[in-house]
Every structure is written in structure tokens, then in C-alpha cells.
Amino acid sequence: MLLMVDAARRIGPRPLAFYALHRLSHAAGLPQRRLRAAPCSWPAGDLLPTTLPPPPLLTPGDMARLRAALAALPPVRWHGSFDATAPAIGMDLFHPGDVRPVWEANRLGWVPLLVQAARLWPEEGHREALAARLREWSLANPAFRGPNWACGQEAALRVLHLALALVLAGNAGHPPDAIRHLLRRHARRIAATRAYARAQDNNHAISEPAGLLACGWLLGERRMARGAARDLSAALARLVAPDGGFAQLSTGYHRLLLDTLSVVELLRQALRQPPLPSPFATRAMAAARWLARLVADDGGLPRLGHQDGSALADLSCCGEADARGSAERALRLFAGESAGFGAEPGCLWLGLPAAPAMPRPAAWRASGSMGWESAGARALLRAGPLRFRPGQADLLHFELWDGSRPILADGGTGAYNPAAAERWWLDYFPAAAAHNTITFDGREPMPRLSRFLLARWPRLWAVAGGAALRDMHGNGHRRAIRAEGRVWTVEDEVSGRFHRLELRWRLGPGAWRLEPDGASGAARLRLEADAPFLLALEQGWESPAYGVVRPCSVLVARIAAPVRQLRTTVMLP
């Protein structure tokens, strides 16, 4: 109980008040009454205009990816192990299995894909396939029944894919009756649980008003659009700092944030709507620059924070492992800059003009993170302050990439609700030992209360070249980073009444060999300390994608107190 009180105090009164409002509303049956089952129906008529815009000039590789995506379309009728006929509000989304893959498959990402195919290959029947699949999906998912209506955010993301498809088809100003029919039902679903979205202080608070705004614009519902635009801008003001840091510190969810905002902006431009209230534009620009600094040449990203494998509005069909399209599109839209991916096919589909390269500072600091670039390598440090709830014990975690190759990596996520044999993922991946940081006496720095809630958050503050913290046990850790060409140095200073500590470096893919003072492989690591230490190269686990777990190498230094200083030098080839 005391830990719950502590977590509530740190979360703050605003989200708690919205969550209480949500629970009271649910107990009173208000969402249930608003979302009474609607009859299954599907208006007649064409979904796409008679004449579609001509396709952009694509490379054979771009078209091959589109072909591969068409060949791998998800099934239209898929609810996993969940009851497709049960009332969506109040559904048990945990005991039947992991709902996350079900939701991803039902986000209607294939709708814009089939519009792209219809523009490229009009003689192949993709127009008819789109109409048939969307009708079948609507009938297989009766409004407000089953898992695909259980979450307001999932409804919002479907709306954004429908909106993007209309933009690609050139008929956003005149949505067909069938699309308007779907939009009305999705707007009802999103509006029914808005207090829950506001309580989360994460991607829900952005995605759901964005979806409602798209519904308001496309349906000509001005009052709905005005309220959603106000809520979306207010959410950005609260959750995205002026420096681009996002409250939900996760590269994956930061990407989802940008994809959401990009579709909203594309629709706004297509419909010639007025700009959104301040600070929408400036916060979107700052958030775009934050992510673009971290994207590798092949689209790879550090796996900082929770990762759920989302790939919204993936017009290049590169998948969740490639963030180039997200970064390039957002930078061109919000900053008039380029992340260095000038031939990105998604931007060609949208007709976004080329832009000059964005500035790339050698070092930067944002809310919750710091970054560096030097001689082709990039690094990211999980810093503070902790204004919003952390999802993992990743404080002072340090990640280093040499070009597209991770040298020091994050463990990833595993899955949110894995099968019984993999339940250990829930304890392993969020833990401090799954990150590149120091643990004291084998204890976690924060007690975990639930899948996404931690208590007793450490105090973090900025120091020269890095950040420092003091945990619930009174242990202190100060970490500073220095980059000199191809040599990176991590200086750790520790304090407290601990008996022993462990410093872990989770090594990137490839063959690694233990050395007397460190490890060698894709880089050379050398460790020093002001006390004797034991080194071991151990097997750990990493999750390169949602639901995927594989072995990895972890360099562990174990040191008994007294010890105050440690230094790790990483020499890149």
C-alpha cells in the first residue's frame, strides 16, 4: 500500500483524477451505454475515385517491397484467442493471450497499401480487393464488439490509416459513404473513453485526439474537430518538451508519436485546414529532430524503453525495423529539413519536396536523454529528470552504435503478455540487469508494482557530460561520457553503503572474446577501476523485435566495496 501511495504521489494529481473519472464512468456504465452494439451494415458505392493520381517514380527495390507486402497481407478475420462477439468495454485483454499482435494486424495498414497498389498497377484488381477486404473486416468486427474495439487508441490508429488512404487516393475532401460509416463508429469509440487516454500521459493522449481530429475533419464535424485539435495541442504541450523529449521515453513510441502527427499534418494540408493551435508545430519539429538524430543509415534505432513493433503509415513497406521513412517524413513536414534519406519512397508517394540536411550537433541534451555523434558513431544516454513514470529500470543506460552496427545495446522488450513458458520475460527485460548500467548488491533500483508501473523513482540530475542519480537504497551513480574521434570513454562514480556492484555491458551481435581487461569483437572494450574486479563474458538475452528473444553476450564486471571509480573505454575500429 505504501508503494502504491508513493507511485501515486509521483504520478501526480492530474492523471490520477482522469483515471478516477474513467473508473467512475465505467462503474456507472456510461461507456457501455454510449457503445451499444450497432447493426452490421455496409453502404454500397465505390471506395476510390474513378481516376487515381499517377504513382511516383519508384526504384525496382521500392516496388519489390510493395509486392512483398501485398503477398503478406494479414488475414481480414483474425481475433486471436479473443471472443469477437463479446462487448468490447470491459473485455479481459490478458488471460486469453497477448492482444498486441491482434491489434497490429487489425490497424488497417493494408488500406493505404492497396491504394498504392491500385495507383501502380490499376489493371490487377487492387481497387476491388480493397473494397472486398474493408467490407469483410467491417462485418467481421461488428461495432463495439470484440478485441479490436476494446481500445480507443486502436480505433484512432485505424482512422489514421483510413485518412492516409484518402490522401493517397486524392479524395480526402469527399470520403465515400462506406468510409464515412466507419469513421462515425470509430469517432464514437474514441470519444467514449477519453478520460482514460488523458490519464495515461503517454501515446494514448496523443493518438486518440489525433484520430478524433481526423474524424471531425473528414466528416465535416466542426465542433468535434475544434475540440480534438485543442486536446491534441494541449497533449503535445504537456508531453513533448521544447527540446523534443517525449514523456514516454522510448524510441519505438517516439516513432509512433511522429507517425501520428505526420498523418494529421498530411490530412490538414490535403483539406486546407488552418494550422493547429500552438505549440503543435514547434513541438512536432523538436520531436522529429530528436528521433532523426538516432536513426542509422539502414533505419535501425536504439531499443531504448518499451518497444511494441508499431509501424504506422509505413508507405515504404520497410517494416518496424526501419525508421527512415518516419524520420524523413516528419522532418520534411515539420522542419523543412532532411534526415539524409532523400530518396525515401514514402515521401515520394506524398509529394513532399526535397529539403536541406538538418543540423547534427556533436552533443545534445533533451528531457530524459542525452546524445553524441563522433566519427560515424552515435550514442544515447538515458538521463533525467523523471517528470513522468519510467517504464523500465533503464536509468543511466548507455547505448553506442557504430554506423548501423550496435556495439552496446539495450535488451529490448520481449512481449507485454507472453505465453506461460516465456513469463520470465516480464521480469527480465524491464530490469536494470537488462541494461548497460550498474546494479548494487543485486537489487533493483525501483520496486515494480505492475507491468508498466514502478515506485520509488530515483532522483536524477544533470552533470557535466552526463547525469547522476541516487536510488531508494541511498546508492549514488554518476555517469559522464566523452567522445574523442573513434574512442569513447564512460566514467562512472559510485557512492553509498553497498557491499558489491555489477557493471554490465550488453554487447551487440557478433563474436566477442573475453580479454584480461575487457572484451574484443566489433570493438575493443577496456575496463579500469580503483578496486580489483572480476570479469565474465556471460550469455544474456535480447529482444530485437516484439515477441522475439535470442541469446546475446554480456560483459559483466563484479567489484566488492570499497570502490568509487570505474572507467570503460570503447575503441572502435
Coordinates of C-alpha atoms in Angstrom, one line a residue:
M1 CA 0.0 0.0 0.0
L2 CA 2.8 2.4 0.9
L3 CA 4.4 1.8 -2.5
M4 CA 1.2 2.5 -4.3
V5 CA 0.9 5.8 -2.4
D6 CA 4.4 6.6 -3.4
A7 CA 3.8 5.9 -7.1
A8 CA 0.6 7.9 -7.0
R9 CA 2.4 10.9 -5.4
R10 CA 5.0 10.8 -8.2
I11 CA 2.5 10.4 -11.0
G12 CA 0.7 13.5 -9.8
P13 CA -3.0 14.6 -9.3
R14 CA -3.9 15.3 -12.9
P15 CA -3.5 11.8 -14.4
L16 CA -4.9 10.3 -11.2
A17 CA -8.0 12.5 -11.4
F18 CA -8.6 11.5 -15.0
Y19 CA -8.1 7.8 -14.1
A20 CA -10.6 8.1 -11.3
L21 CA -13.1 9.8 -13.7
H22 CA -12.6 6.9 -16.1
R23 CA -13.3 4.3 -13.4
L24 CA -16.3 6.1 -12.1
S25 CA -17.7 6.4 -15.6
H26 CA -17.0 2.8 -16.2
A27 CA -18.7 1.8 -13.0
A28 CA -21.7 3.9 -13.9
G29 CA -22.0 2.1 -17.2
L30 CA -21.6 5.3 -19.3
P31 CA -19.1 3.9 -22.0
Q32 CA -21.2 0.8 -22.2
R33 CA -24.4 2.8 -22.9
R34 CA -22.6 5.0 -25.4
L35 CA -21.3 2.0 -27.2
R36 CA -24.3 -0.2 -27.5
A37 CA -24.0 -2.8 -30.3
A38 CA -24.8 -1.3 -33.7
P39 CA -26.3 -3.4 -36.6
C40 CA -23.8 -4.7 -39.1
S41 CA -24.2 -2.9 -42.4
W42 CA -22.0 -1.7 -45.3
P43 CA -23.1 1.1 -47.6
A44 CA -22.8 0.5 -51.3
G45 CA -20.6 2.5 -53.6
D46 CA -17.0 2.8 -54.8
L47 CA -14.3 3.4 -52.2
L48 CA -11.8 5.0 -54.7
P49 CA -12.4 7.7 -57.3
T50 CA -12.6 6.7 -60.9
T51 CA -9.2 8.3 -61.7
L52 CA -6.4 8.0 -59.2
P53 CA -3.3 10.2 -59.1
P54 CA -0.4 8.8 -61.1
P55 CA 2.2 6.9 -59.0
P56 CA 5.6 8.3 -58.2
L57 CA 8.8 7.1 -60.0
L58 CA 10.0 4.2 -57.8
T59 CA 13.0 2.0 -58.0
P60 CA 12.7 -1.7 -58.6
G61 CA 13.6 -2.3 -55.0
D62 CA 10.8 0.0 -53.8
M63 CA 8.3 -1.9 -56.0
A64 CA 9.6 -5.2 -54.9
R65 CA 8.9 -4.3 -51.2
L66 CA 5.4 -3.3 -52.1
R67 CA 4.9 -6.6 -53.9
A68 CA 6.2 -8.5 -50.8
A69 CA 3.9 -6.6 -48.5
L70 CA 0.9 -7.4 -50.8
A71 CA 1.8 -11.1 -50.7
A72 CA 1.9 -10.9 -46.9
L73 CA -1.4 -9.2 -46.1
P74 CA -2.8 -10.2 -42.7
P75 CA -6.0 -12.2 -42.6
V76 CA -9.1 -10.0 -42.5
R77 CA -10.9 -12.1 -39.9
W78 CA -8.5 -12.6 -37.1
H79 CA -9.2 -12.1 -33.4
G80 CA -6.6 -14.5 -31.9
S81 CA -7.9 -16.3 -28.9
F82 CA -10.3 -13.4 -28.1
D83 CA -14.1 -13.5 -28.4
A84 CA -15.1 -11.5 -31.4
T85 CA -18.7 -11.1 -30.2
A86 CA -18.1 -10.0 -26.6
P87 CA -18.8 -6.4 -25.6
A88 CA -15.5 -4.5 -26.1
I89 CA -15.8 -2.4 -23.0
G90 CA -14.6 -4.4 -20.0
M91 CA -13.1 -7.3 -22.1
D92 CA -10.4 -9.4 -20.4
L93 CA -7.4 -8.5 -22.5
F94 CA -4.8 -10.5 -20.6
H95 CA -5.9 -14.1 -19.7
P96 CA -6.8 -15.2 -23.3
G97 CA -3.3 -14.3 -24.6
D98 CA -1.3 -11.4 -26.0
V99 CA -3.7 -8.9 -27.6
R100 CA -0.8 -6.8 -29.1
P101 CA -0.4 -8.9 -32.3
V102 CA -4.1 -9.0 -32.9
W103 CA -4.3 -5.2 -32.6
E104 CA -1.3 -4.7 -35.0
A105 CA -3.0 -7.0 -37.7
N106 CA -6.2 -5.0 -37.4
R107 CA -4.9 -1.5 -37.7
L108 CA -5.9 -1.5 -41.4
G109 CA -2.4 -0.7 -42.5
W110 CA -3.3 -2.6 -45.7
V111 CA -5.8 0.1 -46.7
P112 CA -3.2 2.7 -47.8
L113 CA -1.1 -0.2 -49.2
L114 CA -3.9 -1.3 -51.5
V115 CA -4.4 2.3 -52.6
Q116 CA -0.7 2.4 -53.5
A117 CA -1.0 -0.8 -55.5
A118 CA -4.1 0.5 -57.3
R119 CA -2.1 3.5 -58.4
L120 CA 0.8 1.5 -59.5
W121 CA -0.9 -1.5 -61.1
P122 CA -4.5 -0.4 -61.9
E123 CA -5.1 -3.5 -64.1
E124 CA -4.5 -6.0 -61.2
G125 CA -7.8 -5.6 -59.3
H126 CA -6.4 -3.9 -56.2
R127 CA -9.3 -1.5 -56.2
E128 CA -11.8 -4.4 -55.9
A129 CA -9.6 -6.2 -53.4
L130 CA -9.7 -3.1 -51.1
A131 CA -13.5 -2.8 -51.3
A132 CA -13.9 -6.5 -50.5
R133 CA -11.4 -6.6 -47.6
L134 CA -12.8 -3.5 -46.0
R135 CA -16.3 -4.8 -46.2
E136 CA -15.3 -8.1 -44.8
W137 CA -13.3 -6.5 -41.9
S138 CA -16.3 -4.4 -41.0
L139 CA -18.7 -7.4 -40.9
A140 CA -16.1 -9.5 -39.0
N141 CA -15.7 -6.7 -36.4
P142 CA -19.2 -5.5 -35.5
A143 CA -19.1 -2.1 -33.9
F144 CA -18.0 -2.1 -30.2
R145 CA -17.7 -6.0 -30.1
G146 CA -14.5 -8.0 -29.7
P147 CA -10.9 -7.1 -29.0
N148 CA -10.5 -4.7 -31.9
W149 CA -12.9 -2.2 -30.3
A150 CA -11.6 -2.6 -26.8
C151 CA -9.0 0.2 -27.0
G152 CA -9.7 3.8 -28.1
Q153 CA -6.1 4.1 -29.4
E154 CA -6.6 1.2 -31.8
A155 CA -9.7 2.8 -33.2
A156 CA -7.7 6.0 -33.6
L157 CA -4.8 4.3 -35.4
R158 CA -7.3 2.7 -37.8
V159 CA -8.8 6.1 -38.5
L160 CA -5.3 7.5 -39.3
H161 CA -4.7 4.7 -41.8
L162 CA -8.1 5.4 -43.5
A163 CA -7.2 9.1 -43.6
L164 CA -3.8 8.4 -45.2
A165 CA -5.5 6.2 -47.8
L166 CA -7.9 9.0 -48.7
V167 CA -4.9 11.4 -49.0
L168 CA -3.2 8.9 -51.3
A169 CA -6.3 8.4 -53.4
G170 CA -6.9 12.2 -53.7
N171 CA -10.4 12.1 -52.3
A172 CA -9.9 13.2 -48.7
G173 CA -12.3 16.1 -49.4
H174 CA -15.1 13.7 -50.4
P175 CA -14.9 10.5 -48.4
P176 CA -17.1 7.7 -49.8
D177 CA -20.2 6.7 -47.8
A178 CA -18.6 3.4 -46.6
I179 CA -15.6 5.3 -45.1
R180 CA -17.8 7.9 -43.5
H181 CA -19.8 5.0 -42.0
L182 CA -16.6 3.5 -40.5
L183 CA -15.4 6.9 -39.3
R184 CA -18.6 7.7 -37.4
R185 CA -18.3 4.4 -35.5
H186 CA -14.7 5.0 -34.7
A187 CA -15.3 8.5 -33.5
R188 CA -17.9 7.1 -31.1
R189 CA -15.4 4.6 -29.8
I190 CA -12.6 7.1 -29.3
A191 CA -14.9 9.6 -27.5
A192 CA -16.3 7.0 -25.1
T193 CA -13.1 6.7 -23.0
R194 CA -11.3 10.0 -23.4
A195 CA -10.6 10.2 -19.7
Y196 CA -8.6 7.0 -19.9
A197 CA -6.4 8.4 -22.7
R198 CA -5.8 11.6 -20.8
A199 CA -4.8 9.7 -17.6
Q200 CA -2.0 7.8 -19.3
D201 CA 0.4 10.6 -20.0
N202 CA 1.8 8.6 -23.0
N203 CA 1.0 7.8 -26.6
H204 CA -2.7 7.3 -25.9
A205 CA -3.1 11.0 -25.0
I206 CA -1.7 11.9 -28.5
S207 CA -3.1 9.2 -30.7
E208 CA -6.7 9.4 -29.6
P209 CA -7.3 13.1 -30.1
A210 CA -5.4 12.8 -33.4
G211 CA -7.9 10.1 -34.5
L212 CA -10.9 12.1 -33.3
L213 CA -9.5 15.2 -35.1
A214 CA -9.2 13.2 -38.4
C215 CA -12.8 12.1 -37.9
G216 CA -14.0 15.6 -37.3
W217 CA -12.3 16.9 -40.4
L218 CA -13.3 14.1 -42.7
L219 CA -17.0 14.1 -41.5
G220 CA -17.3 17.8 -41.5
E221 CA -18.0 17.9 -37.8
R222 CA -16.5 21.2 -36.9
R223 CA -17.2 21.1 -33.2
M224 CA -15.6 17.6 -32.9
A225 CA -12.6 18.9 -34.9
R226 CA -12.1 22.0 -32.8
G227 CA -12.2 20.1 -29.5
A228 CA -9.8 17.4 -30.8
A229 CA -7.4 20.0 -32.2
R230 CA -7.4 21.8 -28.8
D231 CA -6.8 18.5 -26.9
L232 CA -4.1 17.3 -29.3
S233 CA -2.1 20.6 -29.0
A234 CA -2.6 20.6 -25.2
A235 CA -1.3 17.0 -25.0
L236 CA 1.8 17.9 -27.1
A237 CA 2.4 20.9 -24.8
R238 CA 2.3 18.6 -21.8
L239 CA 4.1 15.5 -23.1
V240 CA 6.6 16.8 -25.6
A241 CA 9.2 19.1 -24.2
P242 CA 10.5 22.1 -26.2
D243 CA 13.8 20.1 -26.7
G244 CA 11.8 17.2 -28.4
G245 CA 11.9 14.8 -25.4
F246 CA 8.7 12.7 -25.1
A247 CA 7.2 11.8 -21.8
Q248 CA 7.1 8.1 -22.8
L249 CA 10.9 7.7 -23.3
S250 CA 11.0 5.0 -25.9
T251 CA 12.4 5.2 -29.4
G252 CA 9.6 3.0 -30.6
Y253 CA 6.8 5.1 -29.1
H254 CA 8.6 8.3 -30.2
R255 CA 8.4 7.0 -33.7
L256 CA 4.7 6.2 -33.3
L257 CA 4.2 9.8 -32.0
L258 CA 5.8 11.2 -35.1
D259 CA 3.9 8.9 -37.5
T260 CA 0.6 10.0 -35.8
L261 CA 1.5 13.7 -36.0
S262 CA 2.6 13.3 -39.6
V263 CA -0.7 11.8 -40.8
V264 CA -2.6 14.6 -39.0
E265 CA -0.5 17.2 -40.8
L266 CA -0.8 15.5 -44.2
L267 CA -4.6 15.4 -43.8
R268 CA -4.6 19.0 -42.6
Q269 CA -2.7 20.1 -45.7
A270 CA -4.9 18.0 -48.0
L271 CA -8.1 19.5 -46.6
R272 CA -6.6 23.0 -46.3
Q273 CA -7.5 23.2 -42.7
P274 CA -5.9 26.0 -40.6
P275 CA -2.8 25.2 -38.6
L276 CA -3.3 23.6 -35.2
P277 CA -3.0 25.7 -32.1
S278 CA 0.4 26.4 -30.6
P279 CA 2.6 24.7 -29.7
F280 CA 1.7 21.9 -32.1
A281 CA 4.1 22.9 -34.9
T282 CA 7.2 23.7 -32.7
R283 CA 6.9 20.6 -30.5
A284 CA 6.4 18.4 -33.6
M285 CA 9.5 19.8 -35.1
A286 CA 11.6 19.3 -32.0
A287 CA 10.3 15.7 -31.7
A288 CA 11.2 15.0 -35.3
R289 CA 14.7 16.2 -34.8
W290 CA 15.1 14.1 -31.6
L291 CA 14.4 10.9 -33.5
A292 CA 16.2 11.7 -36.7
R293 CA 19.5 12.1 -34.7
L294 CA 19.3 8.4 -33.7
V295 CA 18.3 6.7 -37.0
A296 CA 21.1 4.6 -38.5
D297 CA 21.8 4.5 -42.3
D298 CA 19.8 1.3 -42.6
G299 CA 16.9 2.7 -40.5
G300 CA 17.8 0.9 -37.2
L301 CA 17.2 2.6 -33.9
P302 CA 18.4 2.0 -30.3
R303 CA 15.8 -0.1 -28.4
L304 CA 15.5 2.4 -25.5
G305 CA 12.3 1.9 -23.5
H306 CA 9.3 -0.3 -24.3
Q307 CA 9.1 -1.4 -27.9
D308 CA 5.9 -2.9 -29.3
G309 CA 6.8 -3.1 -33.0
S310 CA 4.4 -0.4 -34.3
A311 CA 4.9 0.8 -37.9
L312 CA 2.1 3.3 -38.6
A313 CA 1.8 4.7 -42.1
D314 CA 4.6 2.6 -43.5
L315 CA 4.4 3.7 -47.1
S316 CA 7.9 2.4 -47.9
C317 CA 6.9 -1.1 -46.7
C318 CA 10.2 -1.3 -44.8
G319 CA 8.7 -2.6 -41.6
E320 CA 9.1 -1.8 -37.9
A321 CA 12.9 -2.3 -38.0
D322 CA 13.4 0.6 -40.4
A323 CA 12.6 4.1 -39.2
R324 CA 14.0 6.1 -42.1
G325 CA 10.5 6.8 -43.5
S326 CA 9.2 8.0 -40.2
A327 CA 12.1 10.3 -39.6
E328 CA 12.4 11.7 -43.1
R329 CA 8.6 12.4 -43.5
A330 CA 8.3 14.1 -40.1
L331 CA 11.4 16.3 -40.7
R332 CA 10.2 17.4 -44.1
L333 CA 6.7 18.2 -42.8
F334 CA 7.6 19.9 -39.6
A335 CA 11.1 21.3 -40.0
G336 CA 11.6 21.6 -43.7
E337 CA 14.8 19.5 -43.3
S338 CA 16.1 16.1 -44.3
A339 CA 17.4 13.3 -42.1
G340 CA 19.6 12.3 -45.0
F341 CA 17.3 9.9 -46.8
G342 CA 16.5 11.9 -49.8
A343 CA 15.2 9.0 -51.9
E344 CA 12.8 7.8 -49.2
P345 CA 9.8 6.3 -51.2
G346 CA 7.1 7.3 -48.7
C347 CA 8.0 11.0 -49.2
L348 CA 7.7 10.4 -53.0
W349 CA 4.2 9.0 -52.6
L350 CA 3.2 12.1 -50.6
G351 CA 4.9 14.5 -53.0
L352 CA 7.0 16.1 -50.2
P353 CA 9.7 18.3 -51.7
A354 CA 13.4 17.7 -51.1
A355 CA 14.9 19.6 -48.1
P356 CA 18.3 20.5 -46.9
A357 CA 20.0 18.3 -44.3
M358 CA 19.2 19.0 -40.7
P359 CA 22.0 20.3 -38.3
R360 CA 23.7 17.5 -36.5
P361 CA 25.3 18.7 -33.2
A362 CA 28.2 16.7 -31.8
A363 CA 26.4 16.6 -28.4
W364 CA 22.8 17.3 -27.4
R365 CA 20.6 17.1 -24.3
A366 CA 16.8 16.6 -24.2
S367 CA 14.3 15.9 -21.4
G368 CA 15.2 12.4 -20.3
S369 CA 18.1 11.7 -22.7
M370 CA 21.5 12.9 -24.0
G371 CA 23.2 12.1 -27.3
W372 CA 26.5 12.3 -29.1
E373 CA 27.9 11.9 -32.5
S374 CA 31.6 11.3 -33.4
A375 CA 33.4 9.9 -36.4
G376 CA 30.5 7.9 -37.7
A377 CA 29.3 6.6 -34.3
R378 CA 26.3 7.7 -32.2
A379 CA 25.5 7.3 -28.6
L380 CA 22.4 7.7 -26.3
L381 CA 22.3 8.1 -22.5
R382 CA 19.1 7.6 -20.5
A383 CA 19.1 10.7 -18.3
G384 CA 16.6 12.7 -16.3
P385 CA 14.7 14.3 -14.8
L386 CA 11.9 11.9 -14.1
R387 CA 8.8 14.0 -14.6
F388 CA 6.8 11.1 -16.0
R389 CA 6.7 7.5 -14.9
P390 CA 9.5 5.3 -16.2
G391 CA 8.6 2.0 -17.9
Q392 CA 11.9 0.2 -17.3
A393 CA 14.8 0.3 -14.9
D394 CA 17.0 1.8 -17.6
L395 CA 18.3 4.9 -15.8
L396 CA 21.8 5.9 -16.9
H397 CA 21.7 3.1 -19.6
F398 CA 24.2 3.9 -22.3
E399 CA 23.9 2.7 -25.9
L400 CA 26.6 3.0 -28.6
W401 CA 26.2 2.4 -32.4
D402 CA 29.0 2.4 -34.9
G403 CA 27.2 3.4 -38.1
S404 CA 24.4 0.8 -38.5
R405 CA 26.0 -1.7 -36.0
P406 CA 25.1 -1.7 -32.3
I407 CA 28.1 -2.1 -30.1
L408 CA 26.5 -1.5 -26.7
A409 CA 22.8 -2.4 -26.9
D410 CA 19.5 -2.4 -25.0
G411 CA 17.9 -5.7 -24.1
G412 CA 14.6 -4.7 -25.7
T413 CA 11.1 -5.7 -24.5
G414 CA 10.2 -9.3 -25.3
A415 CA 6.4 -9.0 -25.1
Y416 CA 3.7 -7.4 -22.9
N417 CA 1.8 -10.7 -22.3
P418 CA 3.9 -13.7 -23.3
A419 CA 2.9 -17.3 -23.1
A420 CA 3.4 -19.2 -19.8
A421 CA 6.8 -20.6 -20.8
E422 CA 8.1 -17.1 -21.5
R423 CA 6.6 -15.3 -18.5
W424 CA 10.2 -14.7 -17.2
W425 CA 10.4 -12.0 -20.0
L426 CA 8.2 -9.7 -17.8
D427 CA 10.8 -9.7 -15.1
Y428 CA 14.0 -9.9 -17.2
F429 CA 13.7 -7.2 -19.8
P430 CA 12.5 -4.3 -17.7
A431 CA 15.1 -4.9 -15.1
A432 CA 18.3 -2.9 -14.5
A433 CA 20.4 -6.0 -15.4
A434 CA 18.9 -5.9 -18.9
H435 CA 20.6 -2.5 -19.4
N436 CA 24.0 -1.0 -19.7
T437 CA 24.3 0.4 -16.2
I438 CA 25.4 -0.5 -12.6
T439 CA 23.4 -2.5 -10.1
F440 CA 24.2 -2.5 -6.4
D441 CA 24.0 -5.7 -4.2
G442 CA 21.9 -7.4 -6.9
R443 CA 18.9 -5.2 -6.1
E444 CA 16.6 -3.3 -8.4
P445 CA 16.7 0.5 -8.0
M446 CA 12.9 0.7 -8.1
P447 CA 10.2 -1.8 -7.0
R448 CA 7.8 -2.9 -9.7
L449 CA 4.1 -2.7 -8.9
S450 CA 2.7 -3.8 -12.3
R451 CA 3.7 -4.3 -15.9
F452 CA 4.0 -0.5 -16.5
L453 CA 4.3 1.0 -13.1
L454 CA 7.3 1.5 -10.8
A455 CA 7.6 3.1 -7.4
R456 CA 10.4 4.9 -5.5
W457 CA 11.8 6.6 -8.6
P458 CA 15.4 7.7 -8.1
R459 CA 16.3 11.3 -8.2
L460 CA 18.2 12.3 -11.3
W461 CA 20.1 15.4 -12.2
A462 CA 22.4 16.7 -14.9
V463 CA 26.2 16.7 -14.6
A464 CA 28.9 17.8 -17.0
G465 CA 28.9 15.3 -19.9
G466 CA 26.2 13.1 -18.4
A467 CA 23.8 12.6 -15.5
A468 CA 23.7 11.3 -11.9
L469 CA 21.1 9.5 -9.7
R470 CA 20.5 8.4 -6.1
D471 CA 18.3 5.3 -5.7
M472 CA 15.9 4.2 -2.9
H473 CA 18.7 2.4 -1.1
G474 CA 20.9 5.5 -0.9
N475 CA 23.3 4.4 -3.6
G476 CA 24.7 7.1 -5.9
H477 CA 25.8 6.7 -9.5
R478 CA 27.3 9.5 -11.7
R479 CA 28.0 8.7 -15.3
A480 CA 29.8 11.0 -17.8
I481 CA 30.5 10.4 -21.5
R482 CA 33.4 11.6 -23.6
A483 CA 33.9 11.0 -27.3
E484 CA 37.3 11.6 -29.0
G485 CA 37.2 10.5 -32.6
R486 CA 36.7 6.8 -32.6
V487 CA 37.4 6.4 -28.9
W488 CA 34.5 6.6 -26.3
T489 CA 35.0 6.8 -22.6
V490 CA 32.4 6.2 -19.9
E491 CA 33.3 7.4 -16.5
D492 CA 31.3 6.0 -13.6
E493 CA 31.5 7.3 -10.0
V494 CA 29.6 5.5 -7.3
S495 CA 28.8 6.0 -3.6
G496 CA 26.7 4.5 -0.8
R497 CA 26.7 1.7 1.7
F498 CA 26.6 -1.2 -0.8
H499 CA 28.7 -4.3 -0.5
R500 CA 29.2 -5.1 -4.1
L501 CA 28.3 -3.8 -7.6
E502 CA 28.0 -5.2 -11.1
L503 CA 28.6 -3.2 -14.2
R504 CA 27.1 -4.7 -17.3
W505 CA 27.8 -4.0 -21.0
R506 CA 25.3 -5.8 -23.3
L507 CA 27.3 -6.4 -26.5
G508 CA 25.9 -6.1 -30.0
P509 CA 25.6 -9.0 -32.4
G510 CA 28.7 -10.8 -33.5
A511 CA 31.6 -12.9 -32.0
W512 CA 33.1 -11.5 -28.8
R513 CA 36.1 -12.7 -26.8
L514 CA 36.9 -12.1 -23.2
E515 CA 40.2 -10.3 -22.6
P516 CA 42.0 -9.8 -19.3
D517 CA 40.8 -6.2 -19.1
G518 CA 37.6 -6.3 -21.1
A519 CA 36.4 -7.8 -24.4
S520 CA 37.1 -7.7 -28.1
G521 CA 34.9 -8.2 -31.1
A522 CA 33.2 -5.5 -33.2
A523 CA 35.1 -3.1 -30.9
R524 CA 37.7 -3.3 -28.1
L525 CA 36.4 -2.6 -24.5
R526 CA 38.8 -1.9 -21.7
L527 CA 37.7 -1.6 -18.1
E528 CA 39.6 0.1 -15.2
A529 CA 38.6 0.7 -11.6
D530 CA 40.1 1.8 -8.3
A531 CA 39.4 -1.7 -6.8
P532 CA 40.0 -5.2 -8.1
F533 CA 37.3 -6.7 -10.3
L534 CA 36.3 -10.0 -11.8
L535 CA 35.3 -10.1 -15.5
A536 CA 33.0 -12.6 -17.1
L537 CA 31.5 -12.9 -20.6
E538 CA 28.1 -14.3 -20.0
Q539 CA 25.1 -15.3 -22.0
G540 CA 22.2 -12.9 -21.7
W541 CA 19.0 -12.4 -23.7
E542 CA 17.9 -9.7 -26.1
S543 CA 14.6 -8.9 -27.9
P544 CA 15.4 -7.5 -31.4
A545 CA 11.6 -7.4 -32.2
Y546 CA 8.4 -7.7 -30.4
G547 CA 7.8 -11.4 -29.4
V548 CA 11.3 -12.4 -30.5
V549 CA 14.0 -13.3 -28.0
R550 CA 17.5 -14.6 -28.7
P551 CA 20.8 -15.1 -26.8
C552 CA 23.4 -12.3 -26.6
S553 CA 26.8 -11.6 -25.0
V554 CA 27.0 -9.6 -21.8
L555 CA 30.3 -8.4 -20.3
V556 CA 30.0 -8.2 -16.5
A557 CA 32.4 -6.6 -14.1
R558 CA 31.9 -7.6 -10.4
I559 CA 33.5 -5.5 -7.8
A560 CA 33.4 -5.7 -4.0
A561 CA 33.3 -2.5 -1.9
P562 CA 35.1 -0.2 -1.3
V563 CA 35.1 1.2 -4.9
R564 CA 34.4 4.7 -6.1
Q565 CA 35.5 5.0 -9.8
L566 CA 35.2 2.9 -12.9
R567 CA 36.2 3.7 -16.4
T568 CA 35.2 1.9 -19.6
T569 CA 37.0 2.8 -22.9
V570 CA 35.5 1.7 -26.1
M571 CA 37.8 1.7 -29.1
L572 CA 36.1 1.5 -32.4
P573 CA 38.0 0.1 -35.5

